[in-house]
Amino acid sequence: MYKAPVEEIAFTLKHVAGLAPALDGGHLGDLSDDLVDAILTEAGRFATEEVAPLAEIGDRQGARLVDGAVKMPDGWPALYKAWAEGGWNSLTASPDFGGQGLPHMLHVAALEMWNSGSMAFAIGPTLTIGAIEALAAHGSDHLKSTYLPKMVSGEWMGSMNLTEPHAGSDLGVMKTRAERRGDGTYRLFGQKIFITYGEHDFTDNIVHLVLARLPDAPAGTRGISLFLVPKFLVNDDGSLGARNDAHCHSIEHKLGIHGSPTCTMIYGDGRFGDEPGAIGWLVGEENRGLACMFTMMNNARLAVGMQGVAIAEAATQKAIAYAKERTQGKAPGWQGAGKDGGQGSGMSPIIEHPDVARMLLTMKVLTQGARAITYACAHAVDMSHGVEAKHWAERASLLTPIAKSFATDAGVDVASLGVQVHGGMGYIEETGAARLYRDARIAPIYEGTNGIQAIDLVTRKLPLSDGDHLRGFIAELREIAAKAGQANAPALGETATRLEAAISDLEAASEWLLATLAEGKQAEALAGATPYQRLFGLVLTGAYLAKGALADVGDGRNGERAALCRFAAENILSETAALRDRVVSGAGSLEAARLVLE
Amino acid sequence: MYKAPVEEIAFTLKHVAGLAPALDGGHLGDLSDDLVDAILTEAGRFATEEVAPLAEIGDRQGARLVDGAVKMPDGWPALYKAWAEGGWNSLTASPDFGGQGLPHMLHVAALEMWNSGSMAFAIGPTLTIGAIEALAAHGSDHLKSTYLPKMVSGEWMGSMNLTEPHAGSDLGVMKTRAERRGDGTYRLFGQKIFITYGEHDFTDNIVHLVLARLPDAPAGTRGISLFLVPKFLVNDDGSLGARNDAHCHSIEHKLGIHGSPTCTMIYGDGRFGDEPGAIGWLVGEENRGLACMFTMMNNARLAVGMQGVAIAEAATQKAIAYAKERTQGKAPGWQGAGKDGGQGSGMSPIIEHPDVARMLLTMKVLTQGARAITYACAHAVDMSHGVEAKHWAERASLLTPIAKSFATDAGVDVASLGVQVHGGMGYIEETGAARLYRDARIAPIYEGTNGIQAIDLVTRKLPLSDGDHLRGFIAELREIAAKAGQANAPALGETATRLEAAISDLEAASEWLLATLAEGKQAEALAGATPYQRLFGLVLTGAYLAKGALADVGDGRNGERAALCRFAAENILSETAALRDRVVSGAGSLEAARLVLE
């Protein structure tokens, strides 16, 4: 069973991702180190003791649609209530609406733990928090005062309605329409698919944020507006009024996250109310809906990245525990008696086999690397509200696609290795490794596929400040490699030289991409976008592991950190040369091979 | 929907894996090219039209245990009957028992297609064929005449009973016991788990082959005997007699292959018969049961490799079809109107996006590479029955772990990419991509995990003929690279130099392993076993794709083959340097990092 790695998380936040210097520098108000620890400990306790035990029943029962209403798995409504009452929904929200105004770093750390407990459960509140952000940034005072306090407290949840059957990543072609009513309200008509937590029995009301098109809107993405459409209308005194003309038509039968209801939502077909049309209120300006969504898109992408970290952590814990218990074969050099008490051939725990150790260490590296990258991204978000705002905003922008893609790929890869470590038992659902493998697979897809993240990284993030932000970042990474060399620590092995080589691969690929984009050869640049994104994530993994290994905080774990860092440098980073090669030399053969696909 | 790629399969068999020269050289009796084509065409038709349409219901309903009997999915018993009546069960069996005595190459090609149609269906007959092989090689005349004709015709199926709760890969510790009865029969007592098709309603009788230990047997693997235990005893006239004391206690709830019943079998608990004990007959000699199993183990491993190829092929077909239909975004340079008829932003089919093309081409390369390797392995098995038997037996031995592991890893990786290409639709079970992702995941685990294959490759196969078999194989691969260079074909790009570099990586890693083993440093060698196995598979992929690209058979597909070969050389083979590095430089940091796992 999952146990939240609170110490590892606190260490990474503080000594790798930048929380400790930010606290010391007074960048985070009066937040204290003690409060950070207290919050992490309690979030970890909740994830370990309350969320994780309900993951399996959520997977097995799933969310069920009964007469148009979604019945959540047994125990989940009470779990949600306990979670909201614990104040977890309000961590980052503004104190103006009952929030605690804490840094984003704490939120992502807590998110990681809840998602490790149950990704299907944690995804719901994540979307509510996204809706809160959008509403707080763009809603009218009336909308904010009516909805935000109850959304921040968790009394009501939110949902985000973007996707339509023919408009997934490309929102410009959406068909849901909104009509002006002349009284400041709108009537919405249309269908939205893949709406996470679009309907459930956690809360009495659900606040849908819906993208739609006005009759006179320009074509494409510049003609989309954002509307707030509550499931139940809200009376002036805050009580619930009539049911709005919005309902859940069906829920999807998915590979994983079975406890999360993925709804097809119908707006305005006349099922409820006096006349057809779901009553909605404009959020922000007409035809500026996408801009409103962008407010929260980066945070949503990072939140999905946390799901990757979360699954990787849970899968790694489970695999290590199994590999210590399960005996099979005799590992080279194994002297122990074996768990079978000497019977048979004196089998060793499978963790003793080099191949199993390699899998587990690879899982550890990917998990810890993904964690460090995502936390560093959250740190940049936090810092972007202070001095050096531009620098940190660029850092957050640059890191977001890497955090989302690297962490979610790591989730899939690590969960798959976790199944493999379990052998035949991993294929049996009751073991739980298979659930992680199924749950993990959505994260590289939603909130912008990892391929879309790579396009974003190469075409929009790399060129920030004409590439100088990236160059500055690479210089920072070089400093870490140099320090690893200066440390002269045998435990770090070849970390310094191998990390430096990997950084050079990143630099070469980056400069090639910048030059290729400058020449207008977009197709050539995009051919290497995914290898580049992976390359960047691996280099950051190596660098952040080294940064952690170089930080001596007197907790007696220096040896472990140095050893994992060395393993990453000598066994994982070797991949970077091939990735650089794919970026700078791969486009020609990819283009030529298109005829194979015809 | 899957359509068997009969032409691609025939080309690979004949011009890459060696069937054409073997036919020309008269190594395969009077088998003709026309007969090969006829068999492949009909096997492909059956897989496409009969098997594939029943895959989804098999997954959804699964095998169900009702009152101790297993009810198979709707339509499956009739499918099995049609399959057996088509003569497909008897392809490779001896004509002495009604078989067709055809080469193994044809069997694996057919296996690929049936597994693409439905892996859960195809796995059952595969195990029967394995049981036929073991019985034909080691059974007494009485056992053979009683059971083989009906097993070869498919009237009865077989099952293989090895695994026990604490004896998975390590059979030395098994506890099922057999008692001599003095009349030539034995009584068996024990429990077996993970027994594929241990119980079902396809056939009236099921012939279980069961490993068990005699009371006076030596400890460990040298004390294991093999027994034939029929579900129903067989009267002298061949009719079915009393129910034997063997039954299915439960079936597993698995991640995938839901249509395949995975049974816990109980032998000898007294549920059936006058006294407890399942009546069994010895196959081969007492305490020599493992040797009997080894007869069929290589073929079984290759059969599982075919599942990897099969899933990869099915996933690739599905993804390409979807990527041509689905429009989203505007690919660089896209000039088309888009499927939306000009509305919105003129979206391109997603196959136009370089990132999607990269995924699809990678899927193609892995699929075609895995296919060529597995077919080449089957070719070596066929040739090992003729002249140069030792050479070809060594080649089959060497290729088996690579075929099993590379193909099954390819199955998982390609199925995962297939889900990714589908985006959100890939996560919905109805699309079918998710089923392939779930089904694929067992293949790297059963019939010896891929980690065990790597141990086998490094410690037993590499050292064949003191490493000289391997060296000769590498020389053959070099010849292919040289021919690619001599071809002077622009369409092959840098194939020759990149393939030569990859072969050098393989050679360096191989020699390092041989030297390290010779020094008795087994742990160091095994630390790199999995990267080495992957390295070998990638080099073979590159070499076999080049061999195919160099074979001009006048089918107008030279351009395609050269382009895919070039993509593999310039975008995939770059990985080999990192894998070599992990083999020759990775052991130290792996060993040092063990403390992280404590």
mmCIF file of N, CA, C and O in Angstrom, chain A residues 327-331 334 336-340 343-349, chain B residues 166-167 170 173:
data_model
loop_
_atom_site.group_PDB
_atom_site.id
_atom_site.type_symbol
_atom_site.label_atom_id
_atom_site.label_comp_id
_atom_site.label_asym_id
_atom_site.label_seq_id
_atom_site.Cartn_x
_atom_site.Cartn_y
_atom_site.Cartn_z
ATOM 1 N N THR A 327 10.607 -14.462 -3.789
ATOM 2 C CA THR A 327 11.863 -15.162 -4.063
ATOM 3 C C THR A 327 11.731 -15.959 -5.343
ATOM 4 O O THR A 327 10.656 -16.476 -5.681
ATOM 5 N N GLN A 328 12.813 -16.026 -6.082
ATOM 6 C CA GLN A 328 12.809 -16.775 -7.336
ATOM 7 C C GLN A 328 14.241 -16.827 -7.868
ATOM 8 O O GLN A 328 14.916 -15.816 -7.957
ATOM 9 N N GLY A 329 14.689 -18.027 -8.187
ATOM 10 C CA GLY A 329 16.027 -18.185 -8.742
ATOM 11 C C GLY A 329 17.107 -17.820 -7.734
ATOM 12 O O GLY A 329 16.816 -17.475 -6.576
ATOM 13 N N LYS A 330 18.325 -17.904 -8.193
ATOM 14 C CA LYS A 330 19.457 -17.599 -7.314
ATOM 15 C C LYS A 330 20.287 -16.534 -8.002
ATOM 16 O O LYS A 330 20.871 -16.765 -9.047
ATOM 17 N N ALA A 331 20.299 -15.362 -7.413
ATOM 18 C CA ALA A 331 21.047 -14.262 -8.013
ATOM 19 C C ALA A 331 22.540 -14.530 -7.891
ATOM 20 O O ALA A 331 22.974 -15.205 -6.952
ATOM 21 N N TRP A 334 24.518 -14.655 -4.512
ATOM 22 C CA TRP A 334 23.563 -14.689 -3.410
ATOM 23 C C TRP A 334 23.960 -15.748 -2.395
ATOM 24 O O TRP A 334 24.151 -16.913 -2.727
ATOM 25 N N GLY A 336 22.290 -15.868 0.805
ATOM 26 C CA GLY A 336 21.231 -16.032 1.797
ATOM 27 C C GLY A 336 20.547 -17.382 1.697
ATOM 28 O O GLY A 336 20.733 -18.135 0.745
ATOM 29 N N ALA A 337 19.748 -17.678 2.714
ATOM 30 C CA ALA A 337 19.087 -18.979 2.766
ATOM 31 C C ALA A 337 17.838 -18.980 1.890
ATOM 32 O O ALA A 337 17.366 -20.040 1.497
ATOM 33 N N GLY A 338 17.333 -17.828 1.570
ATOM 34 C CA GLY A 338 16.091 -17.789 0.799
ATOM 35 C C GLY A 338 14.894 -17.832 1.718
ATOM 36 O O GLY A 338 14.953 -18.332 2.837
ATOM 37 N N LYS A 339 13.809 -17.288 1.232
ATOM 38 C CA LYS A 339 12.590 -17.190 2.029
ATOM 39 C C LYS A 339 11.956 -18.556 2.260
ATOM 40 O O LYS A 339 11.093 -18.708 3.106
ATOM 41 N N ASP A 340 12.362 -19.536 1.453
ATOM 42 C CA ASP A 340 11.744 -20.845 1.589
ATOM 43 C C ASP A 340 12.440 -21.663 2.673
ATOM 44 O O ASP A 340 12.253 -22.864 2.777
ATOM 45 N N GLN A 343 14.633 -24.822 1.669
ATOM 46 C CA GLN A 343 14.070 -25.822 0.753
ATOM 47 C C GLN A 343 14.451 -25.463 -0.678
ATOM 48 O O GLN A 343 14.671 -24.309 -1.006
ATOM 49 N N GLY A 344 14.515 -26.474 -1.481
ATOM 50 C CA GLY A 344 14.777 -26.214 -2.891
ATOM 51 C C GLY A 344 16.153 -25.620 -3.102
ATOM 52 O O GLY A 344 17.128 -26.045 -2.504
ATOM 53 N N SER A 345 16.234 -24.601 -3.901
ATOM 54 C CA SER A 345 17.528 -24.169 -4.392
ATOM 55 C C SER A 345 18.044 -22.912 -3.701
ATOM 56 O O SER A 345 18.940 -22.264 -4.212
ATOM 57 N N GLY A 346 17.489 -22.562 -2.542
ATOM 58 C CA GLY A 346 17.986 -21.369 -1.871
ATOM 59 C C GLY A 346 17.738 -20.123 -2.688
ATOM 60 O O GLY A 346 18.648 -19.380 -3.018
ATOM 61 N N MET A 347 16.474 -19.891 -3.019
ATOM 62 C CA MET A 347 16.125 -18.774 -3.893
ATOM 63 C C MET A 347 16.394 -17.441 -3.226
ATOM 64 O O MET A 347 16.269 -17.299 -2.010
ATOM 65 N N SER A 348 16.735 -16.464 -4.005
ATOM 66 C CA SER A 348 16.949 -15.115 -3.489
ATOM 67 C C SER A 348 15.713 -14.267 -3.722
ATOM 68 O O SER A 348 14.946 -14.529 -4.652
ATOM 69 N N PRO A 349 15.541 -13.238 -2.905
ATOM 70 C CA PRO A 349 14.510 -12.243 -3.252
ATOM 71 C C PRO A 349 14.854 -11.688 -4.625
ATOM 72 O O PRO A 349 16.034 -11.493 -4.935
ATOM 73 N N HIS B 166 4.408 -20.683 -5.292
ATOM 74 C CA HIS B 166 5.751 -20.200 -4.977
ATOM 75 C C HIS B 166 6.795 -20.676 -5.967
ATOM 76 O O HIS B 166 7.981 -20.585 -5.699
ATOM 77 N N ALA B 167 6.362 -21.222 -7.093
ATOM 78 C CA ALA B 167 7.313 -21.680 -8.096
ATOM 79 C C ALA B 167 6.869 -21.173 -9.458
ATOM 80 O O ALA B 167 6.053 -21.780 -10.133
ATOM 81 N N ASP B 170 11.136 -20.536 -11.183
ATOM 82 C CA ASP B 170 12.023 -21.481 -10.521
ATOM 83 C C ASP B 170 11.219 -22.728 -10.173
ATOM 84 O O ASP B 170 10.546 -22.801 -9.150
ATOM 85 N N VAL B 173 11.282 -25.754 -6.788
ATOM 86 C CA VAL B 173 10.647 -25.798 -5.467
ATOM 87 C C VAL B 173 9.189 -26.243 -5.532
ATOM 88 O O VAL B 173 8.431 -26.054 -4.580
#
